[in-house]
mmCIF file of C-alpha atoms and ligand atoms in Angstrom:
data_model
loop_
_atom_site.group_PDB
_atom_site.id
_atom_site.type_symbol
_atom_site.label_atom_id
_atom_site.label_comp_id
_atom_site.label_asym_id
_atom_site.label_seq_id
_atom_site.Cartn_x
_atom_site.Cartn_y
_atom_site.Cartn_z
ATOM 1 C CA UNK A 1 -18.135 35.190 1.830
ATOM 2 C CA UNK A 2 -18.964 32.164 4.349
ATOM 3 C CA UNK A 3 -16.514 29.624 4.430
ATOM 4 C CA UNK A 4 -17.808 26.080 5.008
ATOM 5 C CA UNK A 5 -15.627 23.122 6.271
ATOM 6 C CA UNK A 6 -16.459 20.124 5.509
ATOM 7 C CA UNK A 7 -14.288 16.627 6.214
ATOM 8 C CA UNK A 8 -11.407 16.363 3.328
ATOM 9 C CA UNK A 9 -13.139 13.760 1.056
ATOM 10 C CA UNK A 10 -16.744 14.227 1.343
ATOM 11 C CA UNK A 11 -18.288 15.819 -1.687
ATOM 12 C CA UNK A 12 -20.143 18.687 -0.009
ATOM 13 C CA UNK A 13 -24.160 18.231 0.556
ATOM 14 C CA UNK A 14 -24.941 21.735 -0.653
ATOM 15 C CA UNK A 15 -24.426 23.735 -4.068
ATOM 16 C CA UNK A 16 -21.819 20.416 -4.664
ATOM 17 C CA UNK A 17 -20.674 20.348 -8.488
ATOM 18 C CA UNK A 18 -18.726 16.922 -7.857
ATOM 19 C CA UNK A 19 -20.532 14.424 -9.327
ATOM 20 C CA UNK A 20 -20.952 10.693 -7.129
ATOM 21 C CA UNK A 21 -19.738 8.975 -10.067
ATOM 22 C CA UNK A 22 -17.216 9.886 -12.968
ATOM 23 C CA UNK A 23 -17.383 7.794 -15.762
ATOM 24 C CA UNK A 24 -14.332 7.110 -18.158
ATOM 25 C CA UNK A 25 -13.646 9.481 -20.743
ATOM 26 C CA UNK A 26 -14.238 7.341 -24.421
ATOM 27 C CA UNK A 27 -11.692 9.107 -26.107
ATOM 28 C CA UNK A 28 -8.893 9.495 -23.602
ATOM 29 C CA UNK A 29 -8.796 7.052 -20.950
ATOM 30 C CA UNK A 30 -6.350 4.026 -22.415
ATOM 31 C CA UNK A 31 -4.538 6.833 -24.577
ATOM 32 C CA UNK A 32 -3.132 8.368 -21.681
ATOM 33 C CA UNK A 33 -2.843 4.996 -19.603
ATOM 34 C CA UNK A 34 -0.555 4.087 -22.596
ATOM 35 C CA UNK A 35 1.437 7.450 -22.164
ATOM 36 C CA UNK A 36 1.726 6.819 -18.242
ATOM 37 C CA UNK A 37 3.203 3.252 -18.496
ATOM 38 C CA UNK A 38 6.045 4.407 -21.515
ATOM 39 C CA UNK A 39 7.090 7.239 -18.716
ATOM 40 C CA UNK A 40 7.162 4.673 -16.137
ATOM 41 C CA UNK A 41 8.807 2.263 -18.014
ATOM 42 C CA UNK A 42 12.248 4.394 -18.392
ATOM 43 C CA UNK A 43 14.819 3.226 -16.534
ATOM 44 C CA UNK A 44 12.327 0.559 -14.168
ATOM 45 C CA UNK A 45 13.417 -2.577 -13.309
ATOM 46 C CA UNK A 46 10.332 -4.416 -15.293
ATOM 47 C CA UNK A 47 10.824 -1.530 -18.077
ATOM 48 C CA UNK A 48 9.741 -4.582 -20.790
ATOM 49 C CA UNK A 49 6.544 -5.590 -19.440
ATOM 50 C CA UNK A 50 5.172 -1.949 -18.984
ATOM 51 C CA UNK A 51 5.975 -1.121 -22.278
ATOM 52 C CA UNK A 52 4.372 -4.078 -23.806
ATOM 53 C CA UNK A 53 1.212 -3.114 -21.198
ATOM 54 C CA UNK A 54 1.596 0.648 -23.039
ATOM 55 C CA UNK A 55 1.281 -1.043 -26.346
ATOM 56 C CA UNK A 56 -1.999 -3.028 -25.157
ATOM 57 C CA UNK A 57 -3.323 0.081 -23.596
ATOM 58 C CA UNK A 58 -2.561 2.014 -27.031
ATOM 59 C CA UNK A 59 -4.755 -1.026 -29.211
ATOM 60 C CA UNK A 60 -7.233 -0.899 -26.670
ATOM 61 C CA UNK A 61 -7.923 2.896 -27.283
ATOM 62 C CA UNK A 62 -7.863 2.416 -31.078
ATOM 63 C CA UNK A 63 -10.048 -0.740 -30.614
ATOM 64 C CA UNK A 64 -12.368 1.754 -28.463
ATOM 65 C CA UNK A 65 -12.557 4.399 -30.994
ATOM 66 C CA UNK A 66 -12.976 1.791 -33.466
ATOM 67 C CA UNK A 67 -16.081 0.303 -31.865
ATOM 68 C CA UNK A 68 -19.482 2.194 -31.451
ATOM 69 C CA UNK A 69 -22.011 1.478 -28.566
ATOM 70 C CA UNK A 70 -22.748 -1.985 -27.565
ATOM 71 C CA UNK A 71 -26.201 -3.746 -27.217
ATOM 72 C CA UNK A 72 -27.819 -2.176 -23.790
ATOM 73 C CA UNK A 73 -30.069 -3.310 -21.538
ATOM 74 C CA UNK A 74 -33.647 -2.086 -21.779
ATOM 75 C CA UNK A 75 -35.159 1.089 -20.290
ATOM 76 C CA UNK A 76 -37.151 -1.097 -17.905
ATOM 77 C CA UNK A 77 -34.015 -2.917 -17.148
ATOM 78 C CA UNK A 78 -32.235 0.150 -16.628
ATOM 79 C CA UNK A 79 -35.337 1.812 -14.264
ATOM 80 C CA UNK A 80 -35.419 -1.532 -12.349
ATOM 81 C CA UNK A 81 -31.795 -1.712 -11.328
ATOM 82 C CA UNK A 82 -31.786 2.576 -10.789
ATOM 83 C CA UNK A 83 -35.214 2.169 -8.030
ATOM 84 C CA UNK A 84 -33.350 -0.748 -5.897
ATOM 85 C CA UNK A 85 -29.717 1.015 -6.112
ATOM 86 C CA UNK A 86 -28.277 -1.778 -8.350
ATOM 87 C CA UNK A 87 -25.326 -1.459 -11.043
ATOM 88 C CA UNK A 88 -27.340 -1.328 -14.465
ATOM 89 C CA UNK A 89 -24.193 -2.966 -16.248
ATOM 90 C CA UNK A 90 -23.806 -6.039 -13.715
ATOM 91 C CA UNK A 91 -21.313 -8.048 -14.617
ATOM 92 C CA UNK A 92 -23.692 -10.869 -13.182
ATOM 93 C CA UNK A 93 -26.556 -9.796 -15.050
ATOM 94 C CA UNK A 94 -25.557 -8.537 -18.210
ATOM 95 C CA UNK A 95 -25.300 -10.130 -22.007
ATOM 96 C CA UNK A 96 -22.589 -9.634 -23.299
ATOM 97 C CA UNK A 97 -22.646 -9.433 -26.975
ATOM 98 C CA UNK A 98 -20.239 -10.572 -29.321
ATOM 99 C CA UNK A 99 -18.636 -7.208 -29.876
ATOM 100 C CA UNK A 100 -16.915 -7.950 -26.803
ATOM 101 C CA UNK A 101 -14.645 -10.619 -28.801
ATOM 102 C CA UNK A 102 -14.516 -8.924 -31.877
ATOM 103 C CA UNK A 103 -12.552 -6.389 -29.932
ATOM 104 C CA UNK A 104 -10.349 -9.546 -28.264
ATOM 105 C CA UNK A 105 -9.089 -10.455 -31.589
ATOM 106 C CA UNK A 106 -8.657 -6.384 -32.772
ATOM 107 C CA UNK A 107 -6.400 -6.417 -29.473
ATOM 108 C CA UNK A 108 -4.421 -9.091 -30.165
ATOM 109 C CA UNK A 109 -3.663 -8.703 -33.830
ATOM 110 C CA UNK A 110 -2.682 -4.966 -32.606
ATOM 111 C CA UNK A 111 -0.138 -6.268 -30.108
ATOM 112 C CA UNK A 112 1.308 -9.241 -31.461
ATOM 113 C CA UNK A 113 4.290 -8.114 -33.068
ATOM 114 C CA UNK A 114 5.353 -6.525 -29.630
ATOM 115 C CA UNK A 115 4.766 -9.638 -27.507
ATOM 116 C CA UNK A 116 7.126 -11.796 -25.670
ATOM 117 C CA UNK A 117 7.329 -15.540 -26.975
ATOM 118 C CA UNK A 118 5.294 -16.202 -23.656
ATOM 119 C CA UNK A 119 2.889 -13.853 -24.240
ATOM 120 C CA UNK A 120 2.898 -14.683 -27.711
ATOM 121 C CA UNK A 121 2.015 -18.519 -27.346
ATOM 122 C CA UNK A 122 -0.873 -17.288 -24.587
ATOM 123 C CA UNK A 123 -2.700 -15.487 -27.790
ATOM 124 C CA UNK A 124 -2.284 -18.095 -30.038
ATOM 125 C CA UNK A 125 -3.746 -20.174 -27.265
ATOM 126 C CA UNK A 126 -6.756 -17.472 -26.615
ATOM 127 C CA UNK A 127 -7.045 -17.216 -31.068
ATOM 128 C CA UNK A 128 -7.952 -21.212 -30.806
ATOM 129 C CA UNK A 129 -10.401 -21.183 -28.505
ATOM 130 C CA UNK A 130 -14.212 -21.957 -29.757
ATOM 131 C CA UNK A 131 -16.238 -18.934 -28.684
ATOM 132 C CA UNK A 132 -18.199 -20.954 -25.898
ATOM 133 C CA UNK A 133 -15.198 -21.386 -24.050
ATOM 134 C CA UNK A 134 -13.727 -17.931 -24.571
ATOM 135 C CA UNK A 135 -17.352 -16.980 -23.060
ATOM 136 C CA UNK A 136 -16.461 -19.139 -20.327
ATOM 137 C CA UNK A 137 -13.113 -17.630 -19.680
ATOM 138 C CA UNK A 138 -14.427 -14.143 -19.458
ATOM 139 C CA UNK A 139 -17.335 -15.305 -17.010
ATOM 140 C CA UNK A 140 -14.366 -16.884 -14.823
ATOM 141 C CA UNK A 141 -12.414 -14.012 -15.187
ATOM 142 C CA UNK A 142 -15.537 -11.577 -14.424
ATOM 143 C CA UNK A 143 -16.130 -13.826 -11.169
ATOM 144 C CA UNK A 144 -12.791 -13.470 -9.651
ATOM 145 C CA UNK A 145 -12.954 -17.526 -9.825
ATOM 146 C CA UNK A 146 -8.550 -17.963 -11.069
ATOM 147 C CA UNK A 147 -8.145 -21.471 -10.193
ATOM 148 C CA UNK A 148 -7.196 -23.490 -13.438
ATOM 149 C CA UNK A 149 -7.353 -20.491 -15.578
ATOM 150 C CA UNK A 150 -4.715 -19.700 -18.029
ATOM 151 C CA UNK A 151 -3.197 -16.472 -16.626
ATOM 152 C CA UNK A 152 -0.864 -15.737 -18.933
ATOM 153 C CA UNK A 153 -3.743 -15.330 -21.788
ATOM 154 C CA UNK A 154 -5.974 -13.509 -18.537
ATOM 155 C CA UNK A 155 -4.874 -10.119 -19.084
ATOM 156 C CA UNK A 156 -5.390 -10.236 -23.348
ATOM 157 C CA UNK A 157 -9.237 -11.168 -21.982
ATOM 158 C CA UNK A 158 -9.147 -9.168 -19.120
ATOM 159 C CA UNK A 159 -8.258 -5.680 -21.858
ATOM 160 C CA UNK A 160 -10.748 -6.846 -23.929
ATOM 161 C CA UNK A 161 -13.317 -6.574 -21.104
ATOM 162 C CA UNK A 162 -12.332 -3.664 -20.113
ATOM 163 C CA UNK A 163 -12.857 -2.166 -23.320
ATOM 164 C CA UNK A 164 -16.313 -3.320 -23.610
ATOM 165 C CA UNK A 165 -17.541 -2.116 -20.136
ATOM 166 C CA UNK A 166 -15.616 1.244 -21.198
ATOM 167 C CA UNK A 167 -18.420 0.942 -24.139
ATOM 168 C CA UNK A 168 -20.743 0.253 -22.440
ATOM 169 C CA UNK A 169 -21.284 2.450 -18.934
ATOM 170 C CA UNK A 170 -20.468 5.980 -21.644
ATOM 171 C CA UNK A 171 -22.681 5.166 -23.814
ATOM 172 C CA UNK A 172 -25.439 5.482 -20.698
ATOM 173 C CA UNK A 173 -26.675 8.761 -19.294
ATOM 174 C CA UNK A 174 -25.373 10.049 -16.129
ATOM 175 C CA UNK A 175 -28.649 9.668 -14.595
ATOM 176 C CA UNK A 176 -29.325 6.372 -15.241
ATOM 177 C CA UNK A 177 -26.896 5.746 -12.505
ATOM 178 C CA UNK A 178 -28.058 5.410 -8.813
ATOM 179 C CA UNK A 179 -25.575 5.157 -5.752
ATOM 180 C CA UNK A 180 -26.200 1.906 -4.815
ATOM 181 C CA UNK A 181 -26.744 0.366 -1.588
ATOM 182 C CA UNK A 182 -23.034 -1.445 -1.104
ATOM 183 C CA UNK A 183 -20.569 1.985 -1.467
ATOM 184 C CA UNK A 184 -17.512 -0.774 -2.140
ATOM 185 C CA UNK A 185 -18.643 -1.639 -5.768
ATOM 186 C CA UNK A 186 -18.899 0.020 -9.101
ATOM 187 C CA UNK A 187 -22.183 2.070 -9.624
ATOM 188 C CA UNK A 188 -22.114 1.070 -13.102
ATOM 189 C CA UNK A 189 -21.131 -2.520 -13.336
ATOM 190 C CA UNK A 190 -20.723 -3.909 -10.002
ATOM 191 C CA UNK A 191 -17.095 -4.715 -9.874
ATOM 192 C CA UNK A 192 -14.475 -4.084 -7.355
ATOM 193 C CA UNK A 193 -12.524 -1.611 -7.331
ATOM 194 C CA UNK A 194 -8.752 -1.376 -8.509
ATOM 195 C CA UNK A 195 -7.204 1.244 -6.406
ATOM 196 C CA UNK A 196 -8.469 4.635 -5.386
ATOM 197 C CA UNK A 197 -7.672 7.997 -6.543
ATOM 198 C CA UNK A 198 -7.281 11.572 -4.531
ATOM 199 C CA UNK A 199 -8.333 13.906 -7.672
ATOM 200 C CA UNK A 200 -7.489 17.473 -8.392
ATOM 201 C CA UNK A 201 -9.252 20.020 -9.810
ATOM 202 C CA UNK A 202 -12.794 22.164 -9.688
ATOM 203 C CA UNK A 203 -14.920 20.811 -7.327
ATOM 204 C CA UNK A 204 -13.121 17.173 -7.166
ATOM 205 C CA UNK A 205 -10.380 19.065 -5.836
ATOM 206 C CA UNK A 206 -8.839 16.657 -2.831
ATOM 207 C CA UNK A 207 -11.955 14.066 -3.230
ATOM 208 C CA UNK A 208 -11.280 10.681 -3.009
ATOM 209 C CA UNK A 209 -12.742 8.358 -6.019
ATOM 210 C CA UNK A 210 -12.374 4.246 -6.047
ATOM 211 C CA UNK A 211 -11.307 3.306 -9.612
ATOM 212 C CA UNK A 212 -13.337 0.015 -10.957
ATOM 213 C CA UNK A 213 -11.610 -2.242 -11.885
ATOM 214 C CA UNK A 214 -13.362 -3.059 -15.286
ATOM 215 C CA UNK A 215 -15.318 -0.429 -16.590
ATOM 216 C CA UNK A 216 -12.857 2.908 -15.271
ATOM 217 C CA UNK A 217 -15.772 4.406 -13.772
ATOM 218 C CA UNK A 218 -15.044 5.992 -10.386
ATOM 219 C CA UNK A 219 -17.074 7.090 -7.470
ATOM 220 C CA UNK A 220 -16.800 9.037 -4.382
ATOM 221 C CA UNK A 221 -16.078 7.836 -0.973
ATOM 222 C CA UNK A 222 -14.577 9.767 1.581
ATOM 223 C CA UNK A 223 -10.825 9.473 2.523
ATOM 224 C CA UNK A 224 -9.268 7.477 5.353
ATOM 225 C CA UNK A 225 -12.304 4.762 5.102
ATOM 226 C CA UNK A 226 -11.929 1.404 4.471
ATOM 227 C CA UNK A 227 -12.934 0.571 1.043
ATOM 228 C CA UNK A 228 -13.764 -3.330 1.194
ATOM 229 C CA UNK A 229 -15.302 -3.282 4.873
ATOM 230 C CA UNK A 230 -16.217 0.713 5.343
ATOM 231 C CA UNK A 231 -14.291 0.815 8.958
ATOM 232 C CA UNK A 232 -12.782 4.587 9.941
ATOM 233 C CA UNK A 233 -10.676 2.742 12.509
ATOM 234 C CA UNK A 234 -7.510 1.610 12.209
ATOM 235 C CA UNK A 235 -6.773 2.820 8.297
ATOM 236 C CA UNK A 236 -3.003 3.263 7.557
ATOM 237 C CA UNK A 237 -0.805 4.398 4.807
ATOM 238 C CA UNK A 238 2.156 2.292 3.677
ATOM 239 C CA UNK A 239 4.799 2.959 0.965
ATOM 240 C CA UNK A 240 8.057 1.820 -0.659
ATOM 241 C CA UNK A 241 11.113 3.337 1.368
ATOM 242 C CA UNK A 242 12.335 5.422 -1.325
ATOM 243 C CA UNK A 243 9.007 5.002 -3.437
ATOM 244 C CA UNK A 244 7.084 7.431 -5.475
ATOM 245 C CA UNK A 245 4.936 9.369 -2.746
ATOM 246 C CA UNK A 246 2.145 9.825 -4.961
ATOM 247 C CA UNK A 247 1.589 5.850 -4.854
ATOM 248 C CA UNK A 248 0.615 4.448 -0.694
ATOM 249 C CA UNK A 249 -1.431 1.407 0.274
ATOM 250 C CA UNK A 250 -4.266 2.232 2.447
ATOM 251 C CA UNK A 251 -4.566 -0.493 4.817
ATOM 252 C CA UNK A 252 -7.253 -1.650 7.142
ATOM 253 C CA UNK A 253 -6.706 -3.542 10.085
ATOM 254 C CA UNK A 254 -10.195 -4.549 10.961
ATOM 255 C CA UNK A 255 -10.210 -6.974 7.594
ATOM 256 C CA UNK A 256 -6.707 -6.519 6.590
ATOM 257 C CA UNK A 257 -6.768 -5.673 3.688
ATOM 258 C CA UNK A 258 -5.417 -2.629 1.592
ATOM 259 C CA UNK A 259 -5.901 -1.062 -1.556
ATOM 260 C CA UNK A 260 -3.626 1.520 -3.222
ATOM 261 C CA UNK A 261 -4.497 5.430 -2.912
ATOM 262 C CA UNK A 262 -3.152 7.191 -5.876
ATOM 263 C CA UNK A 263 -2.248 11.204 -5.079
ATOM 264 C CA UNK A 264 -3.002 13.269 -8.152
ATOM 265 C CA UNK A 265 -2.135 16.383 -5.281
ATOM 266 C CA UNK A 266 1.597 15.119 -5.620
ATOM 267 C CA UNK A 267 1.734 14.031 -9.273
ATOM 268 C CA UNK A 268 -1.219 14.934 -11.194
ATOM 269 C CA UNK A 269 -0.056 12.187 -14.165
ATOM 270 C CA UNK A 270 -0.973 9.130 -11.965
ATOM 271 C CA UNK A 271 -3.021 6.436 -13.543
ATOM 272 C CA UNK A 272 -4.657 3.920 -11.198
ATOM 273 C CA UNK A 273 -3.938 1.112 -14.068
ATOM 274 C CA UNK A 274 -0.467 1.944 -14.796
ATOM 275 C CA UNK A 275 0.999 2.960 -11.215
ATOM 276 C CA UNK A 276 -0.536 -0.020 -9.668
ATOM 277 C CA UNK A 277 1.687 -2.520 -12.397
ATOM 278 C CA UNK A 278 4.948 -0.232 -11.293
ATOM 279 C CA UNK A 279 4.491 -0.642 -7.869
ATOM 280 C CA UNK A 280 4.506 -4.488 -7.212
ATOM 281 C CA UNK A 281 7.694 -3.759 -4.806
ATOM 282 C CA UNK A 282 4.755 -2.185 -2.607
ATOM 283 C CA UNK A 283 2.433 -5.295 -3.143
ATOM 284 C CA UNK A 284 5.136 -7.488 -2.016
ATOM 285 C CA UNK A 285 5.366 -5.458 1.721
ATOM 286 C CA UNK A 286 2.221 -5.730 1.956
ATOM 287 C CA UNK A 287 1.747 -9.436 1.286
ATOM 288 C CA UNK A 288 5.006 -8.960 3.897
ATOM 289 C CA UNK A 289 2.772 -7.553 6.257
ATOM 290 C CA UNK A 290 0.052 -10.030 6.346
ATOM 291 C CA UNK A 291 -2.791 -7.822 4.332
ATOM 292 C CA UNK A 292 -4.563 -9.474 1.503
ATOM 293 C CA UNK A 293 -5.012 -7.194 -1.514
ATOM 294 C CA UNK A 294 -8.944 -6.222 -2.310
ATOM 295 C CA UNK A 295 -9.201 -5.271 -5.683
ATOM 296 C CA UNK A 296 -8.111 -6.854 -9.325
ATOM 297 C CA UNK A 297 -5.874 -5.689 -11.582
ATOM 298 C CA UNK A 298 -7.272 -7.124 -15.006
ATOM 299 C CA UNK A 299 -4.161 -6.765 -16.668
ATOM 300 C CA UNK A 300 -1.731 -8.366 -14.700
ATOM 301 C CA UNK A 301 0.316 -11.447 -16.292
ATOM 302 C CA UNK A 302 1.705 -13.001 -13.377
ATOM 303 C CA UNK A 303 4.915 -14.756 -15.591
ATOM 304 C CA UNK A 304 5.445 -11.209 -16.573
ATOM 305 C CA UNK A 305 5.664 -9.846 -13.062
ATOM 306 C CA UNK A 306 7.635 -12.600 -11.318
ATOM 307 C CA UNK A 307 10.483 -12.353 -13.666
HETATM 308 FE FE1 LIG B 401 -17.482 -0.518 -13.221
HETATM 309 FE FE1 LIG B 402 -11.500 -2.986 6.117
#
């Protein structure tokens, strides 16, 4: 039998199974988020905040199975963005339809009798708020654009979103997806993504996959690449002294930035969500180190994390 080698990362141009892009699984992906951050939770130093996370991660499963699909775009939308390599599910482009909120308010009546007082006061805030300005608040939140915006209430939204671009990019067909033109943003929806995974299993085996940040899709780029500027050069791998080796920050030093790599090879549990909020310790070296993070985490609540 002929053995090919081919660089660790690349999915393989010839009889390849691996697809580009993976999108989330509907009926697992928060449930086993929520399991991840209740295991990392025992015995961490921030063991209150993850388990509160678990709990949103747990209503926004139920809220998912709750929910069926969400208005699409049309099949001449969909065509259109597919022949010029563009994310069908734009963040930029899309309507979002009120669903979207509906599942806001599921989430937070799900969650509220875990809450922190903080936390608690942040959804009463986000309950109040006339639907043109929660609209608003997701479009800020959507544009990266923080300044002014309540951030403790960010992450409630932030879930919410999440569960609505979940919604929306599985209940497309695989090939109404194109690989676009820029390889640094979601396929699906056009957002950045939130850390990067090194899979396991079948044909995915050792392939590297960037997580997005909003709608859990993933898709392929090859390992030791930059994934904000696409250098080869210069691309190192920092962790926490002590750390969980599954968990590194791939840093760049042609933009300085990094992103974290997530090692299913050395623990197959890893969840780009959850082991990105119990690894701030290796956020903090790298602020240290004078890199500037890349990607979002939608559900981080700053008060929570600084205390
Ligand atoms: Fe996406
Ligand atoms: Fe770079």
């Amino acid at each position: 039998m002929a053995t090919t080698i081919i660089e660790p990362g690349v999915i393989p141009p010839h009889g390849a199974e691996a697809p580009f892009l993976r999108r989330a699984e509907r009926a697992a992906v928060f449930g086993l988020r929520a399991r991840r951050f209740m295991t990392l939770a025992q015995g961490h130093v921030m063991a209150d905040f993850l388990r509160f996370m678990g709990h949103l991660a747990e209503a926004q499963q139920r809220t998912l199975d709750a929910q069926g699909a969400p208005v699409l775009p049309g099949a001449g939308q969909i065509k259109l963005c597919k022949a010029h390599g563009m994310p069908p599910l734009g963040t930029q482009t899309l309507r979002r339809d009120p669903s979207w909120r509906e599942g806001l308010h599921s989430l937070l009546a799900q969650v509220e009798s875990q809450a922190n007082d903080a936390t608690r006061a942040a959804m009463q805030r986000l309950a109040a708020l006339p639907e043109a300005d929660l609209e608003a608040f997701a479009d800020r939140l959507l544009d990266g654009d923080y300044a002014g915006l309540d951030l403790a209430a960010a992450p409630l939204v932030g879930a919410a979103l999440q569960v609505y671009w979940v919604r929306l990019a599985t209940a497309l067909e695989q090939a109404d997806f194109s690989r676009p033109e820029a390889h640094t943003l979601c396929p699906a929806c056009g957002s950045l993504p939130g850390a990067s995974m090194v899979r396991i299993g079948g044909a995915e085996q050792g392939l590297r996959y960037l997580h997005c940040s909003l709608c859990a899709s993933e898709w392929n780029m090859v390992r030791v690449k930059c994934s904000h500027c696409e250098s080869t050069k210069g691309i190192a791998y920092f962790g926490v002294e002590g750390g969980d080796e599954a968990v590194k920050a791939e840093a760049c030093d042609e933009c300085r930035s990094y992103l974290k790599i997530l090692n299913m090879e050395k623990n197959p549990a890893v969840d780009p969500v959850a082991d990105d909020l119990a690894t701030l310790a290796l956020d903090i070296l790298m602020d240290e180190a004078g890199f500037l993070r890349s990607g979002p985490n939608l559900l981080l609540f700053p008060g929570d994390a600084d205390a």
